[in-house]
mmCIF file of C-alpha atoms in Angstrom:
data_model
loop_
_atom_site.group_PDB
_atom_site.id
_atom_site.type_symbol
_atom_site.label_atom_id
_atom_site.label_comp_id
_atom_site.label_asym_id
_atom_site.label_seq_id
_atom_site.Cartn_x
_atom_site.Cartn_y
_atom_site.Cartn_z
ATOM 1 C CA MET A 1 0.159 -0.153 0.272
ATOM 2 C CA SER A 2 1.531 3.567 -0.928
ATOM 3 C CA ARG A 3 1.439 6.222 1.273
ATOM 4 C CA THR A 4 1.404 8.237 -1.682
ATOM 5 C CA GLU A 5 -1.955 7.287 -2.609
ATOM 6 C CA THR A 6 -3.560 10.370 -1.416
ATOM 7 C CA GLY A 7 -1.865 12.452 -4.259
ATOM 8 C CA THR A 8 -1.223 15.580 -1.414
ATOM 9 C CA HIS A 9 2.897 14.510 -0.654
ATOM 10 C CA ALA A 10 5.541 13.680 -2.586
ATOM 11 C CA PRO A 11 7.517 10.569 -2.515
ATOM 12 C CA GLY A 12 9.333 10.108 0.029
ATOM 13 C CA SER A 13 7.434 12.205 2.742
ATOM 14 C CA LEU A 14 5.588 10.502 5.326
ATOM 15 C CA ALA A 15 2.169 12.198 6.591
ATOM 16 C CA PRO A 16 -0.109 10.512 9.254
ATOM 17 C CA THR A 17 -2.533 8.497 6.963
ATOM 18 C CA GLY A 18 -5.347 7.575 9.703
ATOM 19 C CA LYS A 19 -5.990 7.428 13.242
ATOM 20 C CA ARG A 20 -2.713 6.261 14.431
ATOM 21 C CA PRO A 21 0.390 8.005 14.384
ATOM 22 C CA GLN A 22 2.879 7.114 11.296
ATOM 23 C CA GLY A 23 5.768 9.169 12.280
ATOM 24 C CA THR A 24 8.114 6.131 11.330
ATOM 25 C CA LEU A 25 8.614 3.441 8.841
ATOM 26 C CA TYR A 26 9.937 1.071 11.963
ATOM 27 C CA ARG A 27 7.514 2.135 14.569
ATOM 28 C CA GLY A 28 5.444 -0.451 15.069
ATOM 29 C CA ARG A 29 5.996 -2.459 12.105
ATOM 30 C CA GLU A 30 8.537 -5.958 11.630
ATOM 31 C CA GLY A 31 11.833 -3.824 11.428
ATOM 32 C CA MET A 32 10.966 -2.680 16.003
ATOM 33 C CA TRP A 33 9.580 -6.032 16.387
ATOM 34 C CA SER A 34 12.496 -8.316 15.130
ATOM 35 C CA TRP A 35 14.487 -5.868 17.329
ATOM 36 C CA VAL A 36 12.802 -6.451 20.082
ATOM 37 C CA LEU A 37 12.423 -10.769 20.109
ATOM 38 C CA HIS A 38 16.123 -10.078 18.926
ATOM 39 C CA ARG A 39 17.585 -8.616 22.279
ATOM 40 C CA ILE A 40 14.302 -10.602 24.770
ATOM 41 C CA THR A 41 15.861 -14.035 22.819
ATOM 42 C CA GLY A 42 19.497 -13.175 23.733
ATOM 43 C CA ILE A 43 18.924 -12.026 27.244
ATOM 44 C CA ALA A 44 17.407 -15.399 28.066
ATOM 45 C CA ILE A 45 20.106 -17.525 25.687
ATOM 46 C CA PHE A 46 22.568 -15.401 27.610
ATOM 47 C CA PHE A 47 21.178 -15.951 31.455
ATOM 48 C CA PHE A 48 20.564 -19.400 30.602
ATOM 49 C CA LEU A 49 24.030 -20.220 28.974
ATOM 50 C CA LEU A 50 25.623 -19.108 32.403
ATOM 51 C CA VAL A 51 23.587 -21.860 34.267
ATOM 52 C CA HIS A 52 24.189 -23.912 31.527
ATOM 53 C CA ILE A 53 27.856 -23.669 31.953
ATOM 54 C CA LEU A 54 27.938 -24.429 36.059
ATOM 55 C CA ASP A 55 25.681 -27.112 35.902
ATOM 56 C CA THR A 56 28.016 -28.894 33.100
ATOM 57 C CA ALA A 57 30.849 -27.939 34.727
ATOM 58 C CA LEU A 58 29.203 -30.469 37.564
ATOM 59 C CA VAL A 59 30.778 -33.202 35.701
ATOM 60 C CA ARG A 60 34.486 -32.213 37.360
ATOM 61 C CA VAL A 61 32.819 -32.836 40.577
ATOM 62 C CA ALA A 62 31.113 -36.354 40.657
ATOM 63 C CA PRO A 63 29.289 -38.493 38.551
ATOM 64 C CA GLU A 64 26.295 -38.586 40.735
ATOM 65 C CA ALA A 65 26.140 -34.613 41.503
ATOM 66 C CA TYR A 66 25.445 -34.699 37.588
ATOM 67 C CA ASN A 67 23.277 -37.391 37.613
ATOM 68 C CA ALA A 68 20.824 -35.622 39.603
ATOM 69 C CA VAL A 69 20.820 -31.943 38.180
ATOM 70 C CA MET A 70 20.222 -33.255 34.341
ATOM 71 C CA SER A 71 17.366 -34.432 35.795
ATOM 72 C CA THR A 72 15.374 -32.245 36.786
ATOM 73 C CA TYR A 73 16.371 -31.695 33.393
ATOM 74 C CA LYS A 74 14.412 -34.236 31.897
ATOM 75 C CA ASN A 75 11.283 -32.914 34.709
ATOM 76 C CA PRO A 76 8.499 -31.757 32.381
ATOM 77 C CA ILE A 77 8.282 -27.914 33.687
ATOM 78 C CA MET A 78 11.879 -27.770 32.972
ATOM 79 C CA GLY A 79 11.475 -29.869 29.197
ATOM 80 C CA LEU A 80 8.994 -26.498 28.178
ATOM 81 C CA GLY A 81 11.409 -24.275 29.528
ATOM 82 C CA GLU A 82 13.951 -26.006 27.475
ATOM 83 C CA THR A 83 11.300 -26.207 24.443
ATOM 84 C CA ALA A 84 11.474 -21.876 24.626
ATOM 85 C CA LEU A 85 15.126 -22.141 24.612
ATOM 86 C CA VAL A 86 15.437 -23.842 22.376
ATOM 87 C CA GLY A 87 12.172 -21.109 19.978
ATOM 88 C CA ALA A 88 14.337 -19.051 21.780
ATOM 89 C CA ILE A 89 17.905 -19.753 19.961
ATOM 90 C CA ALA A 90 16.282 -20.841 16.487
ATOM 91 C CA PHE A 91 14.945 -17.639 16.425
ATOM 92 C CA HIS A 92 18.333 -15.630 17.453
ATOM 93 C CA ALA A 93 20.063 -18.105 14.915
ATOM 94 C CA TYR A 94 17.903 -16.796 11.917
ATOM 95 C CA ASN A 95 17.611 -13.361 12.995
ATOM 96 C CA GLY A 96 21.174 -12.205 13.465
ATOM 97 C CA ILE A 97 21.874 -13.581 9.634
ATOM 98 C CA ARG A 98 18.492 -11.506 8.007
ATOM 99 C CA ILE A 99 20.849 -8.594 10.618
ATOM 100 C CA ILE A 100 23.830 -9.815 8.441
ATOM 101 C CA LEU A 101 22.116 -9.556 5.473
ATOM 102 C CA ILE A 102 20.787 -6.605 5.951
ATOM 103 C CA ASP A 103 24.100 -5.049 6.805
ATOM 104 C CA PHE A 104 26.437 -6.468 3.883
ATOM 105 C CA TRP A 105 24.038 -7.580 1.113
ATOM 106 C CA THR A 106 23.396 -4.707 -1.420
ATOM 107 C CA LYS A 107 19.437 -5.267 -0.924
ATOM 108 C CA GLY A 108 19.128 -6.591 2.446
ATOM 109 C CA PRO A 109 17.786 -3.714 3.480
ATOM 110 C CA LYS A 110 15.091 -3.485 0.540
ATOM 111 C CA TYR A 111 14.386 -7.316 1.587
ATOM 112 C CA GLN A 112 13.978 -6.835 5.201
ATOM 113 C CA LYS A 113 10.796 -7.092 5.660
ATOM 114 C CA VAL A 114 10.560 -10.360 3.645
ATOM 115 C CA MET A 115 12.946 -11.832 5.617
ATOM 116 C CA PHE A 116 11.217 -10.528 8.624
ATOM 117 C CA TYR A 117 9.260 -13.280 7.374
ATOM 118 C CA VAL A 118 11.615 -15.992 6.034
ATOM 119 C CA VAL A 119 12.479 -15.804 9.481
ATOM 120 C CA ILE A 120 9.259 -16.456 10.864
ATOM 121 C CA GLY A 121 8.278 -18.941 7.953
ATOM 122 C CA LEU A 122 12.168 -20.744 9.047
ATOM 123 C CA TRP A 123 11.257 -20.506 13.452
ATOM 124 C CA VAL A 124 7.729 -22.437 12.700
ATOM 125 C CA VAL A 125 8.929 -25.225 10.613
ATOM 126 C CA THR A 126 11.982 -26.034 12.556
ATOM 127 C CA MET A 127 9.532 -25.871 15.561
ATOM 128 C CA ALA A 128 7.386 -27.768 13.400
ATOM 129 C CA GLY A 129 10.948 -30.417 13.821
ATOM 130 C CA PHE A 130 11.244 -29.878 17.261
ATOM 131 C CA VAL A 131 8.410 -30.180 19.733
ATOM 132 C CA PRO A 132 7.198 -33.283 19.135
ATOM 133 C CA ARG A 133 10.432 -34.878 18.739
ATOM 134 C CA HIS A 134 11.478 -32.754 22.853
ATOM 135 C CA LEU A 135 8.491 -33.464 24.024
ATOM 136 C CA MET A 136 8.117 -36.957 23.385
ATOM 137 C CA ASN A 137 11.260 -37.212 25.223
ATOM 138 C CA VAL A 138 10.690 -35.521 27.619
ATOM 139 C CA PHE A 139 7.184 -36.595 28.885
ATOM 140 C CA SER A 140 7.965 -40.410 28.239
ATOM 141 C CA GLU A 141 10.356 -39.588 30.970
ATOM 142 C CA VAL A 142 7.489 -39.113 32.978
ATOM 143 C CA GLY A 143 7.500 -41.807 35.735
ATOM 144 C CA HIS A 144 10.887 -43.212 35.397
ATOM 145 C CA MET B 1 2.731 17.677 8.850
ATOM 146 C CA ALA B 2 5.000 15.649 5.973
ATOM 147 C CA THR B 3 8.392 14.888 7.490
ATOM 148 C CA THR B 4 10.698 14.730 5.112
ATOM 149 C CA ILE B 5 12.840 11.631 5.917
ATOM 150 C CA GLU B 6 16.577 11.270 4.015
ATOM 151 C CA ALA B 7 17.137 8.166 2.201
ATOM 152 C CA PRO B 8 18.875 5.661 4.424
ATOM 153 C CA ARG B 9 23.133 5.226 3.978
ATOM 154 C CA SER B 10 23.465 8.693 2.882
ATOM 155 C CA PRO B 11 26.520 9.317 3.024
ATOM 156 C CA TYR B 12 27.313 12.340 5.566
ATOM 157 C CA SER B 13 30.599 14.747 6.742
ATOM 158 C CA ARG B 14 31.989 14.262 10.096
ATOM 159 C CA ALA B 15 34.768 14.764 11.637
ATOM 160 C CA PRO B 16 38.196 12.311 11.509
ATOM 161 C CA ARG B 17 38.545 10.225 13.901
ATOM 162 C CA SER B 18 41.480 10.132 16.112
ATOM 163 C CA ARG B 19 44.232 7.546 16.009
ATOM 164 C CA GLY B 20 43.923 3.900 16.955
ATOM 165 C CA ILE B 21 41.622 0.503 17.240
ATOM 166 C CA ASN B 22 38.129 1.705 16.312
ATOM 167 C CA TRP B 23 36.575 -0.838 18.994
ATOM 168 C CA GLU B 24 33.736 -0.557 18.634
ATOM 169 C CA LYS B 25 33.550 -1.666 15.113
ATOM 170 C CA TRP B 26 35.648 -4.761 16.010
ATOM 171 C CA GLY B 27 32.864 -5.796 18.329
ATOM 172 C CA TRP B 28 30.640 -5.108 15.624
ATOM 173 C CA MET B 29 32.544 -6.878 13.058
ATOM 174 C CA TYR B 30 32.303 -9.818 16.376
ATOM 175 C CA MET B 31 29.475 -10.140 16.624
ATOM 176 C CA ARG B 32 28.487 -11.233 12.648
ATOM 177 C CA ALA B 33 31.708 -13.138 12.836
ATOM 178 C CA SER B 34 31.278 -15.265 16.026
ATOM 179 C CA GLY B 35 27.134 -15.920 15.334
ATOM 180 C CA LEU B 36 27.717 -17.214 12.100
ATOM 181 C CA VAL B 37 29.854 -19.722 13.463
ATOM 182 C CA LEU B 38 27.582 -20.194 16.552
ATOM 183 C CA VAL B 39 24.408 -20.892 14.065
ATOM 184 C CA VAL B 40 26.878 -23.932 13.121
ATOM 185 C CA LEU B 41 27.857 -24.923 16.804
ATOM 186 C CA ILE B 42 24.672 -24.463 19.057
ATOM 187 C CA PHE B 43 23.088 -26.430 15.772
ATOM 188 C CA GLY B 44 25.012 -29.632 15.702
ATOM 189 C CA HIS B 45 24.747 -29.028 19.318
ATOM 190 C CA LEU B 46 21.248 -28.898 19.852
ATOM 191 C CA ILE B 47 20.880 -31.622 17.547
ATOM 192 C CA VAL B 48 23.452 -34.301 18.812
ATOM 193 C CA ASN B 49 22.299 -33.739 22.532
ATOM 194 C CA LEU B 50 17.748 -33.594 22.263
ATOM 195 C CA VAL B 51 17.389 -34.214 19.086
ATOM 196 C CA LEU B 52 18.983 -37.503 17.796
ATOM 197 C CA GLY B 53 19.133 -40.942 19.306
ATOM 198 C CA ASP B 54 16.837 -40.350 23.126
ATOM 199 C CA GLY B 55 17.432 -36.796 22.420
ATOM 200 C CA ILE B 56 17.379 -35.726 26.264
ATOM 201 C CA LYS B 57 16.708 -39.174 27.868
ATOM 202 C CA ALA B 58 19.975 -40.265 27.421
ATOM 203 C CA ILE B 59 22.363 -37.277 29.155
ATOM 204 C CA ASP B 60 24.051 -38.455 32.266
ATOM 205 C CA PHE B 61 27.276 -38.985 33.287
ATOM 206 C CA ALA B 62 28.103 -41.215 31.401
ATOM 207 C CA PHE B 63 26.997 -39.607 27.609
ATOM 208 C CA VAL B 64 29.731 -36.932 28.392
ATOM 209 C CA GLY B 65 31.785 -39.157 29.144
ATOM 210 C CA GLY B 66 31.887 -40.196 25.518
ATOM 211 C CA LYS B 67 31.453 -36.958 23.898
ATOM 212 C CA TRP B 68 34.750 -35.283 25.063
ATOM 213 C CA SER B 69 37.132 -38.848 25.319
ATOM 214 C CA ASN B 70 37.166 -37.784 21.796
ATOM 215 C CA PRO B 71 39.311 -34.173 21.318
ATOM 216 C CA PHE B 72 37.110 -33.270 18.313
ATOM 217 C CA TRP B 73 33.561 -32.579 20.415
ATOM 218 C CA GLN B 74 36.204 -30.681 23.138
ATOM 219 C CA VAL B 75 37.078 -28.455 20.278
ATOM 220 C CA TRP B 76 33.908 -28.202 19.070
ATOM 221 C CA ASP B 77 32.736 -27.544 23.363
ATOM 222 C CA CYS B 78 35.623 -25.316 24.238
ATOM 223 C CA LEU B 79 34.728 -23.304 20.533
ATOM 224 C CA MET B 80 31.137 -22.528 21.230
ATOM 225 C CA LEU B 81 31.914 -22.105 25.138
ATOM 226 C CA TRP B 82 34.546 -19.076 24.078
ATOM 227 C CA LEU B 83 32.462 -17.531 21.107
ATOM 228 C CA ALA B 84 29.281 -17.754 23.072
ATOM 229 C CA MET B 85 30.302 -16.882 26.192
ATOM 230 C CA ILE B 86 32.303 -13.339 24.124
ATOM 231 C CA HIS B 87 28.599 -12.900 22.039
ATOM 232 C CA GLY B 88 26.774 -13.159 25.080
ATOM 233 C CA ALA B 89 28.355 -10.334 27.295
ATOM 234 C CA ASN B 90 29.311 -7.903 24.214
ATOM 235 C CA GLY B 91 25.771 -8.149 23.223
ATOM 236 C CA MET B 92 24.407 -7.465 27.093
ATOM 237 C CA ARG B 93 26.372 -4.252 26.872
ATOM 238 C CA THR B 94 24.720 -3.192 24.603
ATOM 239 C CA LEU B 95 22.105 -3.041 26.440
ATOM 240 C CA VAL B 96 23.809 -2.060 30.012
ATOM 241 C CA ASN B 97 24.829 0.945 27.056
ATOM 242 C CA ASP B 98 21.488 1.981 27.098
ATOM 243 C CA TYR B 99 19.086 0.968 29.502
ATOM 244 C CA ALA B 100 21.649 2.187 32.246
ATOM 245 C CA SER B 101 21.085 5.746 33.011
ATOM 246 C CA HIS B 102 23.548 6.293 35.865
ATOM 247 C CA ARG B 103 27.331 5.892 34.635
ATOM 248 C CA THR B 104 28.362 4.186 37.772
ATOM 249 C CA THR B 105 26.010 1.430 37.108
ATOM 250 C CA ARG B 106 26.344 0.949 33.973
ATOM 251 C CA GLY B 107 30.802 0.194 35.298
ATOM 252 C CA ILE B 108 29.126 -1.949 38.278
ATOM 253 C CA LEU B 109 27.139 -4.108 35.416
ATOM 254 C CA LYS B 110 30.054 -4.022 32.699
ATOM 255 C CA GLY B 111 32.102 -5.220 35.341
ATOM 256 C CA ALA B 112 29.930 -7.843 36.997
ATOM 257 C CA LEU B 113 29.781 -9.363 32.735
ATOM 258 C CA LEU B 114 33.524 -9.207 32.743
ATOM 259 C CA PHE B 115 34.013 -10.360 35.827
ATOM 260 C CA SER B 116 31.033 -14.057 34.516
ATOM 261 C CA VAL B 117 32.583 -14.270 31.800
ATOM 262 C CA ILE B 118 36.085 -14.635 32.066
ATOM 263 C CA VAL B 119 35.120 -17.448 35.251
ATOM 264 C CA LEU B 120 32.852 -18.868 33.106
ATOM 265 C CA ILE B 121 35.596 -20.132 30.106
ATOM 266 C CA THR B 122 38.732 -20.328 32.079
ATOM 267 C CA LEU B 123 36.037 -23.110 34.496
ATOM 268 C CA GLY B 124 34.249 -24.044 32.009
ATOM 269 C CA THR B 125 37.274 -25.080 29.771
ATOM 270 C CA LEU B 126 39.461 -25.895 32.375
ATOM 271 C CA VAL B 127 36.445 -29.319 33.203
ATOM 272 C CA ILE B 128 36.627 -29.478 29.683
ATOM 273 C CA PHE B 129 40.384 -30.144 29.382
ATOM 274 C CA THR B 130 41.104 -31.596 32.958
ATOM 275 C CA PHE B 131 38.022 -34.081 32.084
ATOM 276 C CA ASP B 132 38.055 -37.884 33.316
ATOM 277 C CA PRO B 133 35.575 -40.402 32.120
ATOM 278 C CA CYS B 134 36.214 -42.894 34.342
ATOM 279 C CA PRO B 135 37.112 -41.652 37.689
ATOM 280 C CA ALA B 136 38.258 -43.771 40.137
ATOM 281 C CA GLY B 137 35.547 -45.200 42.439
ATOM 282 C CA ALA B 138 32.736 -43.894 40.756
ATOM 283 C CA PRO B 139 29.849 -46.319 40.625
ATOM 284 C CA ALA B 140 30.686 -48.460 36.568
ATOM 285 C CA ASP B 141 26.987 -48.045 35.809
ATOM 286 C CA LEU B 142 27.352 -44.612 35.940
ATOM 287 C CA LEU B 143 29.935 -44.908 33.580
ATOM 288 C CA ALA B 144 30.900 -44.961 29.506
ATOM 289 C CA SER B 145 30.684 -48.887 28.369
ATOM 290 C CA PHE B 146 35.061 -48.434 27.708
ATOM 291 C CA CYS B 147 35.881 -47.381 31.041
ATOM 292 C CA PRO B 148 38.159 -50.303 32.526
ATOM 293 C CA ALA B 149 35.708 -49.901 35.346
ATOM 294 C CA SER B 150 32.217 -51.094 33.319
#
């Protein structure tokens, strides 16, 4: 949809076209939401990484200590958390590649919006493959 | 009121930079370079540990023993540790710069980030390379099948 449809503004100029304030190509649109999601997923992954290095370090303490902490990761609630973590990682990875393409590919800025929907599409495909597999592993462990 | 927006990437002049290494530029480059490598390393890590075989059900001390008795996985995990910790901490540094408005708060938070990076990279690297898959005296049924005790 062109912003110059009304014919009162020159191409390249922006004016409010409705009730919503529209002073920017960015606010509330794909560019902003990909940025917000990139930050949120990044923070979540960083804090998991801190914990994950510490829990893995227990292999240096005793086999029993490591197996005890791993058994908490096999709990169904943690299993849902791991699903969310993998979702965060997949989004951050695909959107990170989108950012690299925007920065280095000549046509990147032109296709940034399309690439955002490609990111979402790849994310859905990845999760469709991962979630059933992981949840089967987690929930078949219940009661053992 | 119509607002004219300049075309993205229009060149603008600025005073020449002072000499010396442009750390922010190399940090920016690092995020992209390490990001690409991390996509491969972490997706490989997730596929091997969570998707193949019995996934998370199979992860225990013997599983780690089997992986880290192979230098390939030691190098893989060590590379992942260093690249991810520095990538993550540098990303958090960006957030601290954006959201912490007081100079002292920023200093404390970035100091904490630097501290956690140094401690966790040191700890993780030592764990990967001093790991013994067959510790003496451990119950045999908890160890990998190649251990003499089992």
